[in-house]
PDB file of C-alpha atoms and ligand atoms in Angstrom:
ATOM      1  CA  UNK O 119       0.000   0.000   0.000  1.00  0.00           C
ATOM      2  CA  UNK O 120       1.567   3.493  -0.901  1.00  0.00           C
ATOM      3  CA  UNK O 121       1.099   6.020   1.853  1.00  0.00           C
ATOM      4  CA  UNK O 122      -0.196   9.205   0.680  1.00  0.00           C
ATOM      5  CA  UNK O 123       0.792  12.603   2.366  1.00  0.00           C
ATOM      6  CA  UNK O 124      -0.591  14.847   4.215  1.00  0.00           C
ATOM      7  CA  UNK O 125      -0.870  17.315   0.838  1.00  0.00           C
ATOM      8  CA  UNK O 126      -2.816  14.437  -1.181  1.00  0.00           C
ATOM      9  CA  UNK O 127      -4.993  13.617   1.678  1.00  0.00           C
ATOM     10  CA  UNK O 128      -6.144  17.595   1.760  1.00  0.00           C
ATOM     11  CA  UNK O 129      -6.136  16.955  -1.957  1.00  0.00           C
ATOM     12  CA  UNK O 130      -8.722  13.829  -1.004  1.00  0.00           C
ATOM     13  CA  UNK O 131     -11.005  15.325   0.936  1.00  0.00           C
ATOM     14  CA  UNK O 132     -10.941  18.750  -0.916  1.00  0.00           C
ATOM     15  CA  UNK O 133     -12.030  17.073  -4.274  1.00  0.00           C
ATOM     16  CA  UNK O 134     -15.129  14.659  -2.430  1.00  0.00           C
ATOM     17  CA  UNK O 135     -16.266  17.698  -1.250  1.00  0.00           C
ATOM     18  CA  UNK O 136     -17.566  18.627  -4.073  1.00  0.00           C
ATOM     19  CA  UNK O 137     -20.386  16.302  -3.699  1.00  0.00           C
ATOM     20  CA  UNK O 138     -22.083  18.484  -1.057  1.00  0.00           C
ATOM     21  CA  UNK O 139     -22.189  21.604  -3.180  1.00  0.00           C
ATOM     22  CA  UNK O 140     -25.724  22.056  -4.198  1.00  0.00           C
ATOM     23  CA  UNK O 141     -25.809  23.318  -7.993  1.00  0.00           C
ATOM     24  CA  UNK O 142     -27.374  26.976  -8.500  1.00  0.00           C
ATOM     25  CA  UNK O 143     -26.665  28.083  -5.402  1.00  0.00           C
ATOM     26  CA  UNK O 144     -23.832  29.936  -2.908  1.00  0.00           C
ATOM     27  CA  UNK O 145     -21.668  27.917  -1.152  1.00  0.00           C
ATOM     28  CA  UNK O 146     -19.630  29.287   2.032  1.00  0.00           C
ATOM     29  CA  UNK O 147     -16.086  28.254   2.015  1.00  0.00           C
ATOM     30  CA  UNK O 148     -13.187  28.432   4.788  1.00  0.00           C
ATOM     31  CA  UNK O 149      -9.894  29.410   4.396  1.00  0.00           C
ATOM     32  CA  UNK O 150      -6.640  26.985   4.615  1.00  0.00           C
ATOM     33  CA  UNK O 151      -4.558  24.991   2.883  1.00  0.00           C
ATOM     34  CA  UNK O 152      -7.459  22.421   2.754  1.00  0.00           C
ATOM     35  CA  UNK O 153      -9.857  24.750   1.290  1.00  0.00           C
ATOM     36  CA  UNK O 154      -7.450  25.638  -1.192  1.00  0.00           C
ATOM     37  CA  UNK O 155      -7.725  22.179  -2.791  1.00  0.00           C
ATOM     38  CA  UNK O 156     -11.403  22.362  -2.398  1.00  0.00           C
ATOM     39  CA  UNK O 157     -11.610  25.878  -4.339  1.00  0.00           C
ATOM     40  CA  UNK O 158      -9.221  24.181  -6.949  1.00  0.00           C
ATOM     41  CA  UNK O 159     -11.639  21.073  -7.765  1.00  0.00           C
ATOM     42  CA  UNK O 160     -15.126  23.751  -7.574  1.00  0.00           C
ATOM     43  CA  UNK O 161     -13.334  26.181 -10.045  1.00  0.00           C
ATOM     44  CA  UNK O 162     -14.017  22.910 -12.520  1.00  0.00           C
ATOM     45  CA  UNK O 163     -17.882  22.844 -11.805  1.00  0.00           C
ATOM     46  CA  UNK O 164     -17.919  26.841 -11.484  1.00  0.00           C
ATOM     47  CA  UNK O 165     -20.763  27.361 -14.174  1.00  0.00           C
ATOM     48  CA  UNK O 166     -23.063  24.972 -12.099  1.00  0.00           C
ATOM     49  CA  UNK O 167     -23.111  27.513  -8.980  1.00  0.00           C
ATOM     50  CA  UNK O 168     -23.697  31.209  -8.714  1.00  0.00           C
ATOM     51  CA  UNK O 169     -20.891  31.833  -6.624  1.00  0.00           C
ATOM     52  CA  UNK O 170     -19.488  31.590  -2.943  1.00  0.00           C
ATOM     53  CA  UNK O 171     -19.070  33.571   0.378  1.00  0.00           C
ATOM     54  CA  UNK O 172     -15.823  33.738   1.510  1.00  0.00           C
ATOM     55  CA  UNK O 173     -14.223  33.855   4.737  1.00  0.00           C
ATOM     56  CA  UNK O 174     -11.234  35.763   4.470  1.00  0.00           C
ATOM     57  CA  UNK O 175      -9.176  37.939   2.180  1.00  0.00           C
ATOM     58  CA  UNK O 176      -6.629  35.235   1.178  1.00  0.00           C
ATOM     59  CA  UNK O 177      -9.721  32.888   0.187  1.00  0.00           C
ATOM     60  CA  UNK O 178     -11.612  35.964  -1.537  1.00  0.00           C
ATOM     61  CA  UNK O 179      -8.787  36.750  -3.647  1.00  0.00           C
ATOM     62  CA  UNK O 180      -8.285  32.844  -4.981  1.00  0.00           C
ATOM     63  CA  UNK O 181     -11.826  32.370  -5.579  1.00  0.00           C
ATOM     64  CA  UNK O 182     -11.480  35.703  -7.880  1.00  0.00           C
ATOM     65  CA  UNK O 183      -8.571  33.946  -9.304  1.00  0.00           C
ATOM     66  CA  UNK O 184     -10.643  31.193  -9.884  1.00  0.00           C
ATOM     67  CA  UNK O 185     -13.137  33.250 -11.798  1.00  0.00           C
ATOM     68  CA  UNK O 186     -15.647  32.313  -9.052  1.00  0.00           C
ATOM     69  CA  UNK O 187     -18.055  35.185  -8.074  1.00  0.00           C
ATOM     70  CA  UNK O 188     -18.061  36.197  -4.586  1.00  0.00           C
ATOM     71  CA  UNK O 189     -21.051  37.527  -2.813  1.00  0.00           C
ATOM     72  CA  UNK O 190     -20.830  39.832   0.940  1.00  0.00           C
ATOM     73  CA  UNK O 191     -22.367  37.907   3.495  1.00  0.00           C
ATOM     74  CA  UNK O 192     -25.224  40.598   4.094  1.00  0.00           C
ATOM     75  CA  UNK O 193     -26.047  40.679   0.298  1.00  0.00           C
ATOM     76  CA  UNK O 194     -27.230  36.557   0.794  1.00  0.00           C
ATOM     77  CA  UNK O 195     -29.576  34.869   3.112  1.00  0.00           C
ATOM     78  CA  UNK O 196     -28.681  31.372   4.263  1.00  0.00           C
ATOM     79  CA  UNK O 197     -26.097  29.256   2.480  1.00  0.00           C
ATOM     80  CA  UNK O 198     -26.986  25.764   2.215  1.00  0.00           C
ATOM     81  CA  UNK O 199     -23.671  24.674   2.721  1.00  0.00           C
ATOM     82  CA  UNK O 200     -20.365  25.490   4.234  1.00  0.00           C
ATOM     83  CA  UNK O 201     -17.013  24.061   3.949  1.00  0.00           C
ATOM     84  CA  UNK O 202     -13.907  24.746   5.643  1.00  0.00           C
ATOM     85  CA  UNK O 203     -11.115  22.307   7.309  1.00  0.00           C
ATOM     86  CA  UNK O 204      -9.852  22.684  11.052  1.00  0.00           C
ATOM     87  CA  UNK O 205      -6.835  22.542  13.188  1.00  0.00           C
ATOM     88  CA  UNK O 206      -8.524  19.513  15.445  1.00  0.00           C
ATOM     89  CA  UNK O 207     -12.310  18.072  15.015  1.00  0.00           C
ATOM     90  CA  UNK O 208     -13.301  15.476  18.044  1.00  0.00           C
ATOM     91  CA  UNK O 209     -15.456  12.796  17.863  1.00  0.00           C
ATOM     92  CA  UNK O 210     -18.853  15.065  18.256  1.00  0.00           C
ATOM     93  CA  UNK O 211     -17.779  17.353  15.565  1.00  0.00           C
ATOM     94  CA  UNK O 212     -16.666  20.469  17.982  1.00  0.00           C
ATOM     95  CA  UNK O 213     -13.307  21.847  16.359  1.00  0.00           C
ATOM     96  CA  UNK O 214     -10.598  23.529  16.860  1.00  0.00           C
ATOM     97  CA  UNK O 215     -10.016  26.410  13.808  1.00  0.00           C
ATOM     98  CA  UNK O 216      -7.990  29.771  13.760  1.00  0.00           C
ATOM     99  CA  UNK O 217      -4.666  28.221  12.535  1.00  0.00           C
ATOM    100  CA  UNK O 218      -4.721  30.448   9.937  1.00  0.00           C
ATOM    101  CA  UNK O 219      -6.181  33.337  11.503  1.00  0.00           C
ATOM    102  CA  UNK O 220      -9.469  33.501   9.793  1.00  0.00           C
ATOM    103  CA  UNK O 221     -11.777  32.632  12.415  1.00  0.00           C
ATOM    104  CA  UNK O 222     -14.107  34.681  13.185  1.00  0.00           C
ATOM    105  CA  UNK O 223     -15.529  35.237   9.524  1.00  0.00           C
ATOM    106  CA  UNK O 224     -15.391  31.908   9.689  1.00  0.00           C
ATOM    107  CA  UNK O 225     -17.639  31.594  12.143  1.00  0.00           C
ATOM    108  CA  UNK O 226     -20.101  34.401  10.577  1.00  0.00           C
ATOM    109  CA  UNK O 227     -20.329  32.206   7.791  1.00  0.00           C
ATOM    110  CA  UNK O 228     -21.072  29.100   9.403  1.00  0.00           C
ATOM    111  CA  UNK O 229     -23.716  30.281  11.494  1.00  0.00           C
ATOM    112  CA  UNK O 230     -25.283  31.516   8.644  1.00  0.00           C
ATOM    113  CA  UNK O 231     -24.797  28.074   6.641  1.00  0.00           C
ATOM    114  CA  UNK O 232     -27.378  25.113   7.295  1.00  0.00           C
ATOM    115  CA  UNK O 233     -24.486  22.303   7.090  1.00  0.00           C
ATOM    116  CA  UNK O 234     -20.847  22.440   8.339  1.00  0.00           C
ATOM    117  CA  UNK O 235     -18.967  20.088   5.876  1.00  0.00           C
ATOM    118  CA  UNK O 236     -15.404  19.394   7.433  1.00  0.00           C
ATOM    119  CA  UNK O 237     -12.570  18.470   5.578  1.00  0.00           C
ATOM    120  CA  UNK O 238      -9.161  17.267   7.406  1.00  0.00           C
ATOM    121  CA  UNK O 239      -6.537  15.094   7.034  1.00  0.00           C
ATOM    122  CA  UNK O 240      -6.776  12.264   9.819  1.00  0.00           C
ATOM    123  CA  UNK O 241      -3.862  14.034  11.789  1.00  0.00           C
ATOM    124  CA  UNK O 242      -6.838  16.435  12.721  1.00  0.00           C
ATOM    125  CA  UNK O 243      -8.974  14.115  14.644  1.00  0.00           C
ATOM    126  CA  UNK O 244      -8.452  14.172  18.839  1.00  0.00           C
ATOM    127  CA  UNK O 245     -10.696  12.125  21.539  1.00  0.00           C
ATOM    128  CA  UNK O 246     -10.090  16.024  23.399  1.00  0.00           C
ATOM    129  CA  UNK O 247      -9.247  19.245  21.715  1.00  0.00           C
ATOM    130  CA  UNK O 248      -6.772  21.497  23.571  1.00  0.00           C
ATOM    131  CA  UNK O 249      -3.342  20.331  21.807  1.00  0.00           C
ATOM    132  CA  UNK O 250      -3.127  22.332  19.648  1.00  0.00           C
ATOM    133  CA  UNK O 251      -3.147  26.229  20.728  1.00  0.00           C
ATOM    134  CA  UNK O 252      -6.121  27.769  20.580  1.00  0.00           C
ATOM    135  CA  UNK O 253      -6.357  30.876  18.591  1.00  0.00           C
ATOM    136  CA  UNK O 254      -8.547  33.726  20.065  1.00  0.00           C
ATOM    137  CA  UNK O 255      -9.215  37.349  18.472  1.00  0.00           C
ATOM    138  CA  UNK O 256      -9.337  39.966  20.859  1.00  0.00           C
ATOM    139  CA  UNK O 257      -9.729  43.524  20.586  1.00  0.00           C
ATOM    140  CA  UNK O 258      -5.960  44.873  21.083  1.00  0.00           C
ATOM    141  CA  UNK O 259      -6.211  46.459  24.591  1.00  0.00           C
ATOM    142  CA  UNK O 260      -7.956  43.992  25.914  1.00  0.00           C
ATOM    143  CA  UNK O 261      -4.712  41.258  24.829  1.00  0.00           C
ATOM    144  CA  UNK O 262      -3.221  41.393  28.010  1.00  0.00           C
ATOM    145  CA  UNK O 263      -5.737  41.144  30.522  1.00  0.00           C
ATOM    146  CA  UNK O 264      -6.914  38.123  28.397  1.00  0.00           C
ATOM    147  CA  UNK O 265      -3.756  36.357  28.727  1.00  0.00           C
ATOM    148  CA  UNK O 266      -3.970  36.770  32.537  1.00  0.00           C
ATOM    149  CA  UNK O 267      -7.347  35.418  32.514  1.00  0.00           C
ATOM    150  CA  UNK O 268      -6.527  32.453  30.432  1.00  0.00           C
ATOM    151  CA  UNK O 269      -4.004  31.934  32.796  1.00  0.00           C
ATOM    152  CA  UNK O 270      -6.382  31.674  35.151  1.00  0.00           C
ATOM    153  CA  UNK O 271      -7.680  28.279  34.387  1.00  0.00           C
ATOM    154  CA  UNK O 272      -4.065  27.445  33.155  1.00  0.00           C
ATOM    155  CA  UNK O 273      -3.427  28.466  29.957  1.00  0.00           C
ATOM    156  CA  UNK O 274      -0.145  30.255  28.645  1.00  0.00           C
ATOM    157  CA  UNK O 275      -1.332  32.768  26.211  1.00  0.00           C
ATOM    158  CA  UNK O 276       0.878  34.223  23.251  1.00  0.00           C
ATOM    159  CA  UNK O 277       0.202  37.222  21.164  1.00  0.00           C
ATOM    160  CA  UNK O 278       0.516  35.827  17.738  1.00  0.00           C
ATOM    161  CA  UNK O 279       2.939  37.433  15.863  1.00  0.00           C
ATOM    162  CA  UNK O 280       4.062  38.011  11.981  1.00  0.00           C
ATOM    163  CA  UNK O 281       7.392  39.783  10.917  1.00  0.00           C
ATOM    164  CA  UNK O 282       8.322  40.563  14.808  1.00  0.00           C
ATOM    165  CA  UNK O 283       4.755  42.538  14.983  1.00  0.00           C
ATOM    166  CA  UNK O 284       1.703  41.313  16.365  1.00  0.00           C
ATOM    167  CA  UNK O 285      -0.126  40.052  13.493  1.00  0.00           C
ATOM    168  CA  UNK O 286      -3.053  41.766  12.384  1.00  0.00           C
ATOM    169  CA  UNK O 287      -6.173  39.816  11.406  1.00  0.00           C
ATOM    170  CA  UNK O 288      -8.840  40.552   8.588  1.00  0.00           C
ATOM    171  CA  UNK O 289     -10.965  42.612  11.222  1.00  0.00           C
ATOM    172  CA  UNK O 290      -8.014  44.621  12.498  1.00  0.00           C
ATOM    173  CA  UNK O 291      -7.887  42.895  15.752  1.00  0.00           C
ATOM    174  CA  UNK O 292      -4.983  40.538  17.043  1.00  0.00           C
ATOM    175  CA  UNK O 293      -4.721  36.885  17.811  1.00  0.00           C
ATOM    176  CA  UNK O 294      -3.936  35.105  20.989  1.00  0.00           C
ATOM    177  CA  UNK O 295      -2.638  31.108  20.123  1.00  0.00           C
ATOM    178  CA  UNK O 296      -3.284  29.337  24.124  1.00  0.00           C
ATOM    179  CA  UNK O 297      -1.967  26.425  25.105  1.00  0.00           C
ATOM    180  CA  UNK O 298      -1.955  24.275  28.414  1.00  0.00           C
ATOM    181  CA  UNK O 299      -5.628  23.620  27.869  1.00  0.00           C
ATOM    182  CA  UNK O 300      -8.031  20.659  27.778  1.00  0.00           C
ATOM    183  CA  UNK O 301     -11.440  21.773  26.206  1.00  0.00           C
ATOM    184  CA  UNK O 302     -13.942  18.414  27.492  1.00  0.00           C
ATOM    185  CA  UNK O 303     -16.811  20.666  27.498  1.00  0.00           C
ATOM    186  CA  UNK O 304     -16.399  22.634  24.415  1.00  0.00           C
ATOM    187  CA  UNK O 305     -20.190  24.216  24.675  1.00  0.00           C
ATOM    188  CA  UNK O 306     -19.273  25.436  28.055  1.00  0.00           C
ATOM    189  CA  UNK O 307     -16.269  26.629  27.001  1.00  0.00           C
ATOM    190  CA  UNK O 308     -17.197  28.683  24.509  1.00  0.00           C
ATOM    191  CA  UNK O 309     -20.055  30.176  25.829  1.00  0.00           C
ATOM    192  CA  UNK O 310     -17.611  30.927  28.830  1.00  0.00           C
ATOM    193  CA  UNK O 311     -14.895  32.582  27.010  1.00  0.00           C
ATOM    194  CA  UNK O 312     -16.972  34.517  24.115  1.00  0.00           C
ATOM    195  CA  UNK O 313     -18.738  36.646  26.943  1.00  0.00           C
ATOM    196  CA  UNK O 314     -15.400  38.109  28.298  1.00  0.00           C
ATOM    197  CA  UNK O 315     -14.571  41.622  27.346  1.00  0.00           C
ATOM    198  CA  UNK O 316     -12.231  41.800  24.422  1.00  0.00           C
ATOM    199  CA  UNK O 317     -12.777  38.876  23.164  1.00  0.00           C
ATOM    200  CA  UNK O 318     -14.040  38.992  19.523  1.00  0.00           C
ATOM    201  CA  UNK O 319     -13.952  35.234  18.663  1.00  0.00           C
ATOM    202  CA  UNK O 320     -12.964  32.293  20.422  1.00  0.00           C
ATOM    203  CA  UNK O 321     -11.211  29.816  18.227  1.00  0.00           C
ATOM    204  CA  UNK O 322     -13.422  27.021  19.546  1.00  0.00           C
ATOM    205  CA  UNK O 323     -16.580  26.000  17.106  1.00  0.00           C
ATOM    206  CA  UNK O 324     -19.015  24.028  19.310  1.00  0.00           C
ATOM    207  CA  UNK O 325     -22.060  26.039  18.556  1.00  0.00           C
ATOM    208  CA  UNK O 326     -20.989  25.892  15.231  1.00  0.00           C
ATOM    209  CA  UNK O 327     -19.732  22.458  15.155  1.00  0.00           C
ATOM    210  CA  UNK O 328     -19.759  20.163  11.691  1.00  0.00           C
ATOM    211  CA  UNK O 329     -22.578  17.763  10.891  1.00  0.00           C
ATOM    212  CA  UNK O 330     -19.904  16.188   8.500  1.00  0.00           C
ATOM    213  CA  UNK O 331     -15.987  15.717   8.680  1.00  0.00           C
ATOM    214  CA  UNK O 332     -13.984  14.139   5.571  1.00  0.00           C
ATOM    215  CA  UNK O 333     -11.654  13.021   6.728  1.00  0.00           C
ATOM    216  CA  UNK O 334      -8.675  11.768   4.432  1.00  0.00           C
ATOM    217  CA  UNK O 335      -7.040   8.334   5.907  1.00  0.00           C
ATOM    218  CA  UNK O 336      -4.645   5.870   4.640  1.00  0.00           C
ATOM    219  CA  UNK O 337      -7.604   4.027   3.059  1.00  0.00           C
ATOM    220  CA  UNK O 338      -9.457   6.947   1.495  1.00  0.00           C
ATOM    221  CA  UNK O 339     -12.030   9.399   2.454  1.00  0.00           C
ATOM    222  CA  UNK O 340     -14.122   8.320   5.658  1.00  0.00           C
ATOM    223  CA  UNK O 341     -16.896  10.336   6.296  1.00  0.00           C
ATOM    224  CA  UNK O 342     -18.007  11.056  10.044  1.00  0.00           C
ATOM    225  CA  UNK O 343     -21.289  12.411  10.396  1.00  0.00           C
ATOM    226  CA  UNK O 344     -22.526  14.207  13.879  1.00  0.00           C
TER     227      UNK O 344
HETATM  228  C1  5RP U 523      -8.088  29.023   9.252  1.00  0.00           C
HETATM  229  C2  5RP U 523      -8.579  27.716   9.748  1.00  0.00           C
HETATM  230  C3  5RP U 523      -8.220  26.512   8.966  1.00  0.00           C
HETATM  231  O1  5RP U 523      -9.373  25.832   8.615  1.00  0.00           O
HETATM  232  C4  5RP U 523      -7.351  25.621   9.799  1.00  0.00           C
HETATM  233  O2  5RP U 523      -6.248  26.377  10.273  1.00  0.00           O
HETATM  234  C5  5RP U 523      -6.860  24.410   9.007  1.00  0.00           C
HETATM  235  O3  5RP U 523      -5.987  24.848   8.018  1.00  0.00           O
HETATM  236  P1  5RP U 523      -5.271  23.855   7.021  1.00  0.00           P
HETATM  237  O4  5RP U 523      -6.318  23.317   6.114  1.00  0.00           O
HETATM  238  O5  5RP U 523      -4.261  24.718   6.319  1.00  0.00           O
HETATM  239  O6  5RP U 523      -4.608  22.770   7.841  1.00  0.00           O
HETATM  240  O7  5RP U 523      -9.256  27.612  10.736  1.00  0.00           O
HETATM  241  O8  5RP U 523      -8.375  30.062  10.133  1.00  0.00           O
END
């Protein structure tokens, strides 16, 4: 058996996604390395849709690259579908996303989608999500009195940074990446985190957790459903 990498798996998963695009109408998509393979394999069925909302800059500008149309979020009601990858997915379909510091539109567009399709690499799935570090967007003078909160309940914060500056997201805010944590409840923890002040978008998606995860193995695409 040949073992396929961790760039053909993404390649996978981005490609069977295609099957949950519904033809004539506006898909969401994510942002990622993952999504990039899925926007590759829908620019080749781009005349059977009427476009796509996008969830960040870097996503908008390949879909235009693409030659796929792509509508604001306020100018379209609810999207029937919405696919984006993650940075960990459990076994109930709550995620981990931020990695590449698109979350929060992210999450705009998935609440306003009716299906979360996931698509990972199996290096993505956890039994507990917390490994990797949590990516938070917080308004920038609230940064350090969240990092003393997250600390806290025992998690080392970092101010993400790009170039030796704090990095600056799509929304003009910055990004925290915690680690030392173990998310078991990830409704509670969400809820818990979103409310303090500063904090524009926890990186955690249990309210808007996938209904679906592709997820690209050894043996093919195995679809999880929630
Ligand atoms: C971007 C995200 C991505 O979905 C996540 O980081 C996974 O990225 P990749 O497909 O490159 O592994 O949440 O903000």
């Amino acid at each position: 058996m040949t073992t396929l990498s961790q760039d053909e798996l993404k390649t996978l998963v981005g490609q069977a996604a295609l099957k949950y695009v519904v033809p004539g109408e506006i898909v969401g998509v994510g942002t990622g390395s993952t999504v990039n393979k899925f926007l590759d394999a829908l620019a080749s069925i781009k005349d059977q849709i009427k476009g796509a909302v996008s969830s960040s800059v870097a996503s908008t500008e390949r879909l235009r690259a693409l030659g796929i149309r792509v509508f604001d979020a306020n100018d379209v009601a609810e999207l029937a579908v919405y696919i984006d990858g993650a940075d960990e997915i459990d076994h109930q379909g709550h995620m981990i996303k931020g990695g590449g510091a698109a979350l929060t539109r992210e999450k705009i567009v998935a609440a306003q989608s009716r299906q979360f399709v996931c698509i990972a690499d199996d290096s993505k799935l956890v039994q507990t999500l917390g490994k990797f570090p949590l990516p938070v967007e917080v308004i920038p003078m609230a940064a350090h009195r969240v990092i003393r909160q997250f600390a806290t309940m025992g998690g080392q914060a970092q101010l993400r940074l790009k170039n030796n500056a704090p990095l600056v997201t799509d929304n003009g805010q910055v990004l925290l990446d915690v680690t030392g944590l173990q998310i078991s409840d990830p409704l509670a923890f969400e809820a818990e985190v979103n409310q303090w002040p500063g904090v524009v978008t926890v990186g955690v998606f249990a309210f808007q957790k996938a209904q679906i995860c592709l997820l690209g193995t050894a043996d093919g695409v195995k679809t999880l459903t929630f």
